[in-house]
Coordinates of N, CA, C and O in Angstrom, one line a residue:
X25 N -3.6 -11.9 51.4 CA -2.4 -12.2 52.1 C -1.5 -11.0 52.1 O -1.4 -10.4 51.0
X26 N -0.8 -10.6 53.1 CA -0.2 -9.7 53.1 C 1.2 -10.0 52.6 O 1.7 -11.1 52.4
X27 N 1.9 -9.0 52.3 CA 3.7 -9.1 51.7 C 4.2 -9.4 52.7 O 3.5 -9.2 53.7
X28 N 5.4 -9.8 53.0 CA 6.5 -10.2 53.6 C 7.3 -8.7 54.0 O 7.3 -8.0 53.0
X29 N 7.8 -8.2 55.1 CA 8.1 -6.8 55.3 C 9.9 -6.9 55.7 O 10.4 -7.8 56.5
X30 N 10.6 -6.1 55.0 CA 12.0 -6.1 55.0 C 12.4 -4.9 54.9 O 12.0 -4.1 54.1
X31 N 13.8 -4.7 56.2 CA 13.9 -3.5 56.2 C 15.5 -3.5 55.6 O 16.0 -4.6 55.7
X32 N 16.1 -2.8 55.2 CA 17.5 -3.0 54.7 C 18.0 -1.9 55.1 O 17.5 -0.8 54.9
X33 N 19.3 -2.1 55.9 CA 19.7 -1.5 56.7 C 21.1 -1.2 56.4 O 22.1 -1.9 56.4
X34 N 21.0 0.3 56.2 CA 22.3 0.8 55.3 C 22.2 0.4 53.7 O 23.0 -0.3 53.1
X35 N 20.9 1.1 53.1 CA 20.5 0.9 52.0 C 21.5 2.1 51.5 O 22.0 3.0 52.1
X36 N 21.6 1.9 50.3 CA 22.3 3.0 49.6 C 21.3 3.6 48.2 O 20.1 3.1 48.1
X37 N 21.8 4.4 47.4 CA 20.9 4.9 46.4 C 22.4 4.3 45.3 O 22.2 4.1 44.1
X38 N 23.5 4.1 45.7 CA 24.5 3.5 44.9 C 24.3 2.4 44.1 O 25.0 1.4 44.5
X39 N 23.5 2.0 42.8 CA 23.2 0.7 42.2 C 24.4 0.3 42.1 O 24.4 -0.8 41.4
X40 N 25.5 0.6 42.4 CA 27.1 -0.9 42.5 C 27.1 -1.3 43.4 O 27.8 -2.3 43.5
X41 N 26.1 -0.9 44.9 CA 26.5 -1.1 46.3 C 25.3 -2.9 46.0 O 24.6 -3.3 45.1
X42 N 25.6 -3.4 47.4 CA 25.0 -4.4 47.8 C 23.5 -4.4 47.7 O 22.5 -5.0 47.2
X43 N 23.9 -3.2 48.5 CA 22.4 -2.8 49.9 C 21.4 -2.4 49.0 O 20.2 -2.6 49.2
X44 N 22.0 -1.2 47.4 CA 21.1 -1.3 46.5 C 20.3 -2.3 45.9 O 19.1 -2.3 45.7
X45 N 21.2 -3.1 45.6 CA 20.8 -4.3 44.9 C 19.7 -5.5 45.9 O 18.6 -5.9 45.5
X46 N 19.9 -5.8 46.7 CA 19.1 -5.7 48.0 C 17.5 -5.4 48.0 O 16.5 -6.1 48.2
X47 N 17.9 -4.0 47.8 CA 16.5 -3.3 47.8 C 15.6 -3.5 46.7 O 14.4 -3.7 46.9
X48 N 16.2 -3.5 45.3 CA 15.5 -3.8 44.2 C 15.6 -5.1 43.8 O 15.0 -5.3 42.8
X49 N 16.2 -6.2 44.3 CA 15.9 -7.5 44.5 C 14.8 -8.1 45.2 O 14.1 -9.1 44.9
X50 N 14.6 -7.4 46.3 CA 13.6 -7.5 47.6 C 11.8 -7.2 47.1 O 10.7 -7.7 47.5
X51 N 12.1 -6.0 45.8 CA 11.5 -5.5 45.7 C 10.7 -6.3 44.3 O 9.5 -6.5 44.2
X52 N 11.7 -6.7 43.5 CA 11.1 -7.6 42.2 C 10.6 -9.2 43.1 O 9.7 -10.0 42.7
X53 N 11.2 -9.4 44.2 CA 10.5 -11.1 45.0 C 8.9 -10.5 45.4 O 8.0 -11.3 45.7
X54 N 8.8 -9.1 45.3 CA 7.5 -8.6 46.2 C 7.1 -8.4 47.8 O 6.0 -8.4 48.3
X55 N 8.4 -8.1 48.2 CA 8.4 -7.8 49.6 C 8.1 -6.2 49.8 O 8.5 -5.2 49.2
X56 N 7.4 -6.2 50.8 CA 7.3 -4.9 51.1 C 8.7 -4.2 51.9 O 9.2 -4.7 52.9
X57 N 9.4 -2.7 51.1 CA 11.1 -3.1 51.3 C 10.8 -1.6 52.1 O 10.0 -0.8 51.8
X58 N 11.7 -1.5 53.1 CA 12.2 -0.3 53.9 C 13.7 0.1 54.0 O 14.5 -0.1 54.9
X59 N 13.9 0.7 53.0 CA 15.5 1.4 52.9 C 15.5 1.9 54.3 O 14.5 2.1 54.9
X60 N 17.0 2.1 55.1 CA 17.2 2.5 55.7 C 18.4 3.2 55.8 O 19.2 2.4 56.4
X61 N 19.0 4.4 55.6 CA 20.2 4.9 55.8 C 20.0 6.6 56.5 O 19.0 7.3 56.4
X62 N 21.0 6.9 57.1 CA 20.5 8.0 58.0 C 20.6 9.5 57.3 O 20.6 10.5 58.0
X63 N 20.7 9.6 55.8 CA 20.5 10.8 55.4 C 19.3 10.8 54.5 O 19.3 11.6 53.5
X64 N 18.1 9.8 54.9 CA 17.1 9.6 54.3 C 16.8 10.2 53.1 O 17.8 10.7 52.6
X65 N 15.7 10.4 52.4 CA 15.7 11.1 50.9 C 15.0 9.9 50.5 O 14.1 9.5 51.2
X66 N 15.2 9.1 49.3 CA 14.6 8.4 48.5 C 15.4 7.2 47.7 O 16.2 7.5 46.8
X67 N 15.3 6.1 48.1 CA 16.0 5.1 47.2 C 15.4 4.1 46.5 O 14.6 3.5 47.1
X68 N 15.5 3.9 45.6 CA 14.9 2.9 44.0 C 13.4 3.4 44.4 O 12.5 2.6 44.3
X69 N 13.3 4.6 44.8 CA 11.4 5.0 44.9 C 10.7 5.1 45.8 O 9.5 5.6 45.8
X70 N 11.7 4.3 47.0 CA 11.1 4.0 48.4 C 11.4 5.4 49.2 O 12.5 5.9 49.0
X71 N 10.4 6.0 50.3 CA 11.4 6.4 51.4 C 12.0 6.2 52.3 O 11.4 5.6 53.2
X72 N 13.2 6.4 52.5 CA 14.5 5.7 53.1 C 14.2 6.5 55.1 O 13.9 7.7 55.4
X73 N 14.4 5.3 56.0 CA 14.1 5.7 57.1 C 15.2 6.7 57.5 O 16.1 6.7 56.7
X74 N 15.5 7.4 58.4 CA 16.4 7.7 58.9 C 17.1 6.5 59.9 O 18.3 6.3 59.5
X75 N 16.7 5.9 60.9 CA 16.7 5.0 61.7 C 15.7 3.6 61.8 O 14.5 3.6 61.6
X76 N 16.3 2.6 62.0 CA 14.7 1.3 62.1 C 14.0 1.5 63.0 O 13.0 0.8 63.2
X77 N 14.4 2.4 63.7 CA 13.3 2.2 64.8 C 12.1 3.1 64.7 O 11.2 3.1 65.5
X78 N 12.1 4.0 63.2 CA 11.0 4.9 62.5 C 9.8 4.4 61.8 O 8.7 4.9 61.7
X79 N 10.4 2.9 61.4 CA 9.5 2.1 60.5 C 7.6 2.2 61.0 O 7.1 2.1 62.1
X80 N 7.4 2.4 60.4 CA 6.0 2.2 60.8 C 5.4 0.7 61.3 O 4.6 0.7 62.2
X81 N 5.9 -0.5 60.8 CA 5.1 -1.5 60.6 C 6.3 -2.8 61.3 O 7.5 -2.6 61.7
X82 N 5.5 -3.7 61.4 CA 6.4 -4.6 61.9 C 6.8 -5.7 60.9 O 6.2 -6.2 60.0
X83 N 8.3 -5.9 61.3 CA 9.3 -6.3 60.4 C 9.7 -7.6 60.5 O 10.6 -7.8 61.3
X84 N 9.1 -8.4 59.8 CA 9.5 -9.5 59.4 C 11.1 -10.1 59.2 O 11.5 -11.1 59.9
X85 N 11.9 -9.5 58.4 CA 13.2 -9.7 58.2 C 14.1 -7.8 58.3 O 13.7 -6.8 57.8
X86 N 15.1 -8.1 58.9 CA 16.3 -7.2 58.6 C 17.2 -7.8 57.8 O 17.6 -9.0 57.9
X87 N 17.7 -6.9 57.0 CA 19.0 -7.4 56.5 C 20.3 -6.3 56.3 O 20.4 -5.4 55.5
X88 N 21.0 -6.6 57.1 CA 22.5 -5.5 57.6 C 23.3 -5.5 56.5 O 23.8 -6.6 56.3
X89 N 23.6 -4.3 55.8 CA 24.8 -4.3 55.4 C 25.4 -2.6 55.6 O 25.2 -1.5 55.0
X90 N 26.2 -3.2 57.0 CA 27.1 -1.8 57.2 C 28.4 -2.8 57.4 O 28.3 -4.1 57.5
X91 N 29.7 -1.9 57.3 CA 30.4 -2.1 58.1 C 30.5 -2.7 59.4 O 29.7 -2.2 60.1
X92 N 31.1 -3.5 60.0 CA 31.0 -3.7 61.3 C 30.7 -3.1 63.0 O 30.0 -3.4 63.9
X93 N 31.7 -2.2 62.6 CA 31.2 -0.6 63.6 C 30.4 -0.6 63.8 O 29.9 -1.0 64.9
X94 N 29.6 0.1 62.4 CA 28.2 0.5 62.3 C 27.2 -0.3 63.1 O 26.5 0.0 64.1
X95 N 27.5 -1.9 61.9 CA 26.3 -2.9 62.7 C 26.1 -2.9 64.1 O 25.0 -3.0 64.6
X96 N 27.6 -2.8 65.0 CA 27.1 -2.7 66.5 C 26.7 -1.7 66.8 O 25.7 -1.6 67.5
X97 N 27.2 -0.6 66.1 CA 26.1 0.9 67.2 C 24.8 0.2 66.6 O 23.7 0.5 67.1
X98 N 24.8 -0.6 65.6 CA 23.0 -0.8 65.2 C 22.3 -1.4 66.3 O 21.2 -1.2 66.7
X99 N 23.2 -2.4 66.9 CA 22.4 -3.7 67.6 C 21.6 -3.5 68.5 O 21.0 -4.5 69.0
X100 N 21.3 -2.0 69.1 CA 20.5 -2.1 69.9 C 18.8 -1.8 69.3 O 17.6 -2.0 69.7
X101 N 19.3 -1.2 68.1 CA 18.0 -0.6 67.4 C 17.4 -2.1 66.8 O 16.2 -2.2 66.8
X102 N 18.1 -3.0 66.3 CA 17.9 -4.1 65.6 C 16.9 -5.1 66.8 O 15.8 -5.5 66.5
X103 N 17.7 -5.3 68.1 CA 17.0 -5.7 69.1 C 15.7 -5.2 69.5 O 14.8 -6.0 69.5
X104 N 15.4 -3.9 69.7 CA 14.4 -3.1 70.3 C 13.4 -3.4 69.0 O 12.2 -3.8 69.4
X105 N 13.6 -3.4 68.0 CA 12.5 -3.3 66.7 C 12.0 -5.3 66.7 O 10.9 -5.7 66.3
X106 N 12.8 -5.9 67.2 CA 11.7 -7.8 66.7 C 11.4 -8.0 66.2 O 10.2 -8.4 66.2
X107 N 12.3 -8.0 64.9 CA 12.3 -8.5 63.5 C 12.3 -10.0 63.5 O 13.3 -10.6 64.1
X108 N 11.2 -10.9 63.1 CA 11.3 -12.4 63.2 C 12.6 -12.5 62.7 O 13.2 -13.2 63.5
X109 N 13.4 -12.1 61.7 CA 14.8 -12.6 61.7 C 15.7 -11.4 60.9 O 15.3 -10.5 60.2
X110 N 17.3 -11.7 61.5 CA 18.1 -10.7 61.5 C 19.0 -11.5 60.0 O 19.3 -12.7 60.2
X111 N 19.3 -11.0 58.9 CA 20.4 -11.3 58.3 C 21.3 -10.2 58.4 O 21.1 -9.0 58.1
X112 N 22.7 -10.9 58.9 CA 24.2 -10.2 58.9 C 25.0 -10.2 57.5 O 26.0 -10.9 57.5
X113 N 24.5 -9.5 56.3 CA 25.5 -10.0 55.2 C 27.2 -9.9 55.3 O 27.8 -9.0 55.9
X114 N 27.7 -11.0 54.5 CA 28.9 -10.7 54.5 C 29.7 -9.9 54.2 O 29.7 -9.3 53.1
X115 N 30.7 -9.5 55.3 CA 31.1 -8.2 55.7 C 30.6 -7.1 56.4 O 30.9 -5.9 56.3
X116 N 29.5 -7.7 57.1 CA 28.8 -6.5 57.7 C 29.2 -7.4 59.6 O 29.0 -7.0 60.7
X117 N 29.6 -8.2 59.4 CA 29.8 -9.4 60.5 C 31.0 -9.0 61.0 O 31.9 -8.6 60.2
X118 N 31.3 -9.2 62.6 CA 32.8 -9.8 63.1 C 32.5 -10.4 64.3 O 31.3 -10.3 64.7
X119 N 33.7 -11.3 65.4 CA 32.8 -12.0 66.0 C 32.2 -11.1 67.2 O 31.3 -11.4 67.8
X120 N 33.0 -9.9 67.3 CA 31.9 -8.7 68.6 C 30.7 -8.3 68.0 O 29.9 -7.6 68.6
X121 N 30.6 -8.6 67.0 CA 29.2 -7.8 66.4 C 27.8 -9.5 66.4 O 26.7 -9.3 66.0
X122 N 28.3 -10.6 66.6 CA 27.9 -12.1 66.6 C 27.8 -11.8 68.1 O 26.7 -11.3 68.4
X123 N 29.0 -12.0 69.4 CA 28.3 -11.4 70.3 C 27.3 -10.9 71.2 O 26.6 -11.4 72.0
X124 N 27.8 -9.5 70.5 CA 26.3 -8.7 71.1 C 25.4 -8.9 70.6 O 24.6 -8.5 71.5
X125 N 24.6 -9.3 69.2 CA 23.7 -9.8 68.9 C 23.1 -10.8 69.6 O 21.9 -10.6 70.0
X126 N 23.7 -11.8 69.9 CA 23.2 -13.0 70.7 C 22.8 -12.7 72.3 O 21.8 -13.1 73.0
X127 N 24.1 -11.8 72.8 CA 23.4 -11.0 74.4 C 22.2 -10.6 74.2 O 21.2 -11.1 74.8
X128 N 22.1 -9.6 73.1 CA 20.6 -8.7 73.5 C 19.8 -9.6 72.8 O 18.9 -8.9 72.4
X129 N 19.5 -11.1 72.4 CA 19.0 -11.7 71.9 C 18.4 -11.8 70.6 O 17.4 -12.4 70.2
X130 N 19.3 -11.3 70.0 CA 19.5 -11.6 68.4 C 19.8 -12.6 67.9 O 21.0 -12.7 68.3
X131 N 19.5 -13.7 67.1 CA 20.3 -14.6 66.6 C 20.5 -14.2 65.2 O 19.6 -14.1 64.4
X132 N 21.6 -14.0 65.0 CA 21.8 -13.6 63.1 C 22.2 -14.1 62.6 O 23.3 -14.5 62.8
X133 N 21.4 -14.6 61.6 CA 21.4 -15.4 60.1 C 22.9 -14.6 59.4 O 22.9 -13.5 59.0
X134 N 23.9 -15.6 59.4 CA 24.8 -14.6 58.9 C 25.3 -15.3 57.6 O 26.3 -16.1 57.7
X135 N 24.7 -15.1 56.3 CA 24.4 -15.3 55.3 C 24.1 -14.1 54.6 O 24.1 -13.0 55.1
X136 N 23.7 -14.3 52.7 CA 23.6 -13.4 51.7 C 22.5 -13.5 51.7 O 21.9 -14.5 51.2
X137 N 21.8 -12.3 52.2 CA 19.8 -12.2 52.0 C 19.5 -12.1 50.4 O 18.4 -12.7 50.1
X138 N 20.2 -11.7 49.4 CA 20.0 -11.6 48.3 C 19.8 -13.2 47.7 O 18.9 -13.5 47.0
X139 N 20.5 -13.7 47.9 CA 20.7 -15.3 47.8 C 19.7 -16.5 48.3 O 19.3 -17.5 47.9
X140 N 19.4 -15.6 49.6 CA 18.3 -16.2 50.5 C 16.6 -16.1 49.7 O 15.7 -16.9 49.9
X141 N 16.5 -15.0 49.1 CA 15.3 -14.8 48.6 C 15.3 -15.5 47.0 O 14.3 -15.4 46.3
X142 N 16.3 -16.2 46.5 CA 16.4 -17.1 45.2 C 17.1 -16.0 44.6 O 17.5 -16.8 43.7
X143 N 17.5 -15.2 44.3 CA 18.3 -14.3 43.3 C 19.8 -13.9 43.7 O 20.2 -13.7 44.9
X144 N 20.4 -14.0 42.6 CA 22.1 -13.9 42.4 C 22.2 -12.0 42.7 O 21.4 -11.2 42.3
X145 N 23.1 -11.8 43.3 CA 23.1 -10.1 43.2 C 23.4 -9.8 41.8 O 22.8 -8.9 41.2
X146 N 24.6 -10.5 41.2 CA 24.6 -10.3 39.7 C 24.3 -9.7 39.0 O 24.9 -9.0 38.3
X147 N 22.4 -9.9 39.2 CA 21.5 -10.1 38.0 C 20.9 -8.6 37.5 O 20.3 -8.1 36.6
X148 N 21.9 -7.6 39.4 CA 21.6 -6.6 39.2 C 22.8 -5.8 38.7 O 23.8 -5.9 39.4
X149 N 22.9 -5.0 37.6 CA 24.0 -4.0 37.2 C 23.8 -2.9 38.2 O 22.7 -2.5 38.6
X150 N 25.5 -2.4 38.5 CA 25.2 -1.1 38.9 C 25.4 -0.2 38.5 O 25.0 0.8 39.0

């Protein structure tokens, strides 16, 4: 059986940030995890994409945490890639970024992916 594949988008190497905690949450459930931030390099061990649309493989779940801005310049990369599902974590949402997701045919799960996979962010120190 294959792993479950997740790309985390606006991953950081910051263990106080979300997006860290995220990644090494993702990573102890046993998902196969793709950091994604645009000065790529290396995060909790993974390499970090520059862009989603670099990923090699097909993606099961996204899960956003930029700023809002951000998330819309994302939405077209987010659409173009057909991730069976999008999570918008909180604060990465507003309602133009709900919107345009839904135009280009996104529906976003706009909920805490960390929460969604059974684990508290908590559990992780930064």
């Amino acid at each position: 059986m294959s792993r479950k594949t997740v790309a985390v988008l606006g991953a950081s190497a910051d263990r106080s940030k979300f997006s860290n905690k995220a990644v090494r949450a993702y990573i102890e459930q046993g998902w196969e995890v793709y950091p994604v931030n645009p000065k790529g390099g290396e995060i909790e061990g993974l390499t970090a994409y520059a862009r989603l649309t670099e990923i090699p493989v097909k993606l099961d779940r996204i899960t956003v945490y930029l700023p809002p801005k951000v998330t819309l310049a994302a939405l077209d990369d987010i659409a173009r890639v057909q991730a069976g599902e999008v999570f918008i974590n909180p604060g990465a949402e507003n309602d133009e970024v709900i919107d345009k997701a839904r135009e280009l045919g996104v529906e976003p799960i706009l909920a805490c992916s960390i929460v969604d996979i059974g684990v508290t962010p908590g559990r992780y120190p930064g």
